[in-house]
Amino acid sequence: MIPFRVGEVIDINSYKHGGEFHRQWEGSKVLSCDEILIVSNYHPKVTESDGRIHTYPGLSIALFFPEEWWNIVMIYRYNKKLVSYYCNIASPFRIDRDKGCIEYVDYDIDLIVRPNRSFKVVDENEFVENSQKYSYPNTILKRVELAVKQLSSWVKKGNIPFTNKYASHWYHQYLSLEFSGVNGRCNM
């Protein structure tokens, strides 16, 4: 069971393999946590590892899978249309209830997926550099490689969340929560 409530506001913290702080998104609102944790961000404050702070424009809805080595962010713009899915290859998330946040380790490689499911894999050079810098063990190297293959397969097959219907559903769930003030218990 995930100890957050629908409507609760949490932070998302990412780290690098050695435990070094990478990035924080403040003020993510829990939309669901039945099988996966789903949170929304509207113009969130983002703190970078170098201390820079900025606001990410628009709405994003992030999906965190308890067993998968990735998380997926659906990015919407002002016309309410899904622009892309930004898929981070990362460790499964963990909960730090004392800090009111979830945390994960970012493993550099990302997939950028368009609504038509065309995609590209990016930041592979960063992965190579960081694998040396942080001395990724072979188990991590293999796990990351497998995650890229599995996630690419999900995209090609049109598995959830890579459908317009799914993206539209969660956009409307976000709107419903924003206008209802619901605060319920999450189960997992």
Short mmCIF file of N, CA and C in Angstrom, two decimals, residues 17 69 107 127 135-146:
data_model
loop_
_atom_site.label_atom_id
_atom_site.label_comp_id
_atom_site.label_asym_id
_atom_site.label_seq_id
_atom_site.Cartn_x
_atom_site.Cartn_y
_atom_site.Cartn_z
N HIS A 17 23.51 7.51 -9.75
CA HIS A 17 23.82 6.20 -9.19
C HIS A 17 24.57 6.26 -7.86
N TRP A 69 11.87 -0.46 -14.67
CA TRP A 69 13.06 0.38 -14.63
C TRP A 69 12.88 1.60 -15.53
N TYR A 107 19.02 6.84 -14.76
CA TYR A 107 20.10 6.19 -15.49
C TYR A 107 20.29 6.76 -16.90
N PHE A 127 24.88 8.31 -20.78
CA PHE A 127 24.90 7.02 -20.09
C PHE A 127 26.31 6.42 -20.09
N SER A 135 30.82 4.25 -12.00
CA SER A 135 31.17 2.82 -11.96
C SER A 135 29.93 1.93 -11.87
N TYR A 136 29.04 2.09 -12.85
CA TYR A 136 27.85 1.22 -12.86
C TYR A 136 28.29 -0.24 -12.92
N PRO A 137 27.76 -1.08 -12.04
CA PRO A 137 28.09 -2.50 -12.12
C PRO A 137 27.43 -3.14 -13.34
N ASN A 138 27.92 -4.32 -13.74
CA ASN A 138 27.36 -5.02 -14.90
C ASN A 138 25.87 -5.28 -14.75
N THR A 139 25.41 -5.54 -13.54
CA THR A 139 23.97 -5.79 -13.33
C THR A 139 23.15 -4.57 -13.74
N ILE A 140 23.64 -3.38 -13.43
CA ILE A 140 22.93 -2.14 -13.82
C ILE A 140 23.01 -1.95 -15.33
N LEU A 141 24.18 -2.16 -15.92
CA LEU A 141 24.32 -2.01 -17.37
C LEU A 141 23.33 -2.91 -18.11
N LYS A 142 23.23 -4.16 -17.67
CA LYS A 142 22.30 -5.10 -18.30
C LYS A 142 20.85 -4.71 -18.04
N ARG A 143 20.54 -4.25 -16.83
CA ARG A 143 19.18 -3.86 -16.48
C ARG A 143 18.73 -2.66 -17.32
N VAL A 144 19.61 -1.70 -17.52
CA VAL A 144 19.30 -0.52 -18.33
C VAL A 144 19.08 -0.92 -19.79
N GLU A 145 19.95 -1.76 -20.32
CA GLU A 145 19.80 -2.25 -21.69
C GLU A 145 18.46 -2.97 -21.87
N LEU A 146 18.10 -3.81 -20.92
CA LEU A 146 16.82 -4.53 -20.98
C LEU A 146 15.64 -3.56 -20.90
#
